[in-house]
Amino acid sequence: MTSPKDTKRRSQSWFGHEGKSGFLYRSWLKNQGYPSDLFDGRPVIGICNTWSELTPCNGHFRELAEYVKRGVYEAGGFPLEFPVMSLGETQMRPTAMLFRNLASMDVEESIRANPIDGVVLLMGCDKTTPSLMMGAASCDLPTIGVSGGPMLTGRWRGQKIGSGTGVWKMSEMVRAGEMEQEDFVEAESCMHRSKGGTCMTMGTASTMANMVEALGMSLPENAAIPAVDSRRYRLAQLSGRRIVQMVHEDMRMSKIMTRNAFENAIVANAAIGGSTNAVIHLLAMAGRIGVELNLKDWDDLGSKLPCLVNLQPSGEHLMEDYYYAGGLPAVLREMAPHLHLDALTVNGKTLGENVASAPCWNRDVITTASEPFKPDAGIAVLRGNLAPDGAVIKPSAASTHLLQHRGRAVVFENIEDL
Ligand code: FES
């Protein structure tokens, strides 16, 4: 372990100079009220924040960042929060995906350009997770992920209604004359009812939070603690403490995001019935950290694995139920024979150590591997004359009657034609 006040630390090439440049770097931060000893070589922790009023899923991130800061100060670090482009899935046109790489460049350059020794990534809504992970991976500093957590279960007139899934269903009911327009409007306030938090189905945001945890890039339980649960704030504080230690240990992202960690994530994605978007994002993250990963790996490693998690859209429950049932640690414990249990995680323990005694409290939500919710449910790669380079499908969410289909094809020459 290096000294807590290491003059070779990255941030000291800004703050450690005695002459004019050191004066400039320090003086313009002292105007924020920071005392001199914060510039003495202690780890400077950047808190990369995707808070925005246009990204309601990340609407609680200003408060979450304060808990990270608590932890950083407690461990003897100096936290500095900075904003990056926030990609809100519901408001951005034409699609937030168009901006993922742009946001990742924002993250990378913001980290690279500033006096930062370690990074905490505050991520939530769909594309905010991959863009932050990608940008940070390109910098390869000690980094820890803190997800925003899912929203509370949507509830309307005694029913559970899941983000997305419920909207499509109810809008069709209105069209069919089975639901009144005023009831439809009432359901709007019942579906998304916690201030902050991601969609509470196993959609892209929940999937990516699980991927971050499966990769070992967050503390255990990060993926599922609801956004408004006090344990989410505790995890943020503990992550703030831990990142300071990670800087002392020089535990960089590349030590955690290895090929084995990505293979673990592929296994985890099958077991949770995760989104096909994970394929796109994990391939991009692997590329940034220099790990070889391709579409065939998903087919070889994940397609024959069972899905253990009974969550919408494949199943019936929602993310709150998943957390109370044990969350990802309970799933990974079941999947242990398929995992690289010696993969290192940000808390300094191996994945195997983290999940060895993880309990499951509800087998209706998280099944055993021997009696899975759905067998052979991992992401499968399809090839054929319609997709010569490959296409992905999530069999666990597919209607069985469509898995074999004969019918007319409507063919477009190009995107303009479509
Ligand atoms: Fe943000 Fe679904 S819209 S997570």
PDB file of C-alpha atoms and ligand atoms in Angstrom, residues 55 57-58 88-90 124-126 151 163 197-199 205-206, ligand 1:
ATOM      1  CA  THR A  55     -33.352  11.980 -16.735  1.00  0.00           C
ATOM      2  CA  CYS A  57     -34.531   7.819 -13.366  1.00  0.00           C
ATOM      3  CA  ASN A  58     -31.388   9.548 -12.038  1.00  0.00           C
ATOM      4  CA  GLY A  88     -32.607  10.093 -20.303  1.00  0.00           C
ATOM      5  CA  GLU A  89     -34.275   7.236 -22.104  1.00  0.00           C
ATOM      6  CA  THR A  90     -37.797   8.595 -22.015  1.00  0.00           C
ATOM      7  CA  GLY A 124     -28.954   4.484 -13.693  1.00  0.00           C
ATOM      8  CA  CYS A 125     -31.088   5.072 -16.766  1.00  0.00           C
ATOM      9  CA  ASP A 126     -30.336   2.662 -19.617  1.00  0.00           C
ATOM     10  CA  MET A 151     -38.123   2.339  -8.773  1.00  0.00           C
ATOM     11  CA  SER A 163     -42.481  -0.004 -16.541  1.00  0.00           C
ATOM     12  CA  GLY A 197     -35.032   4.980  -9.823  1.00  0.00           C
ATOM     13  CA  THR A 198     -34.866   3.009 -13.015  1.00  0.00           C
ATOM     14  CA  CYS A 199     -37.559   0.968 -14.719  1.00  0.00           C
ATOM     15  CA  ALA A 205     -31.279  -0.439 -16.929  1.00  0.00           C
ATOM     16  CA  SER A 206     -31.778  -3.310 -14.466  1.00  0.00           C
TER      17      SER A 206
HETATM   18 FE1  FES B   1     -34.785   5.230 -17.384  1.00  0.00          FE
HETATM   19 FE2  FES B   1     -36.214   2.995 -18.053  1.00  0.00          FE
HETATM   20  S1  FES B   1     -36.533   5.040 -18.684  1.00  0.00           S
HETATM   21  S2  FES B   1     -34.478   3.190 -16.829  1.00  0.00           S
END
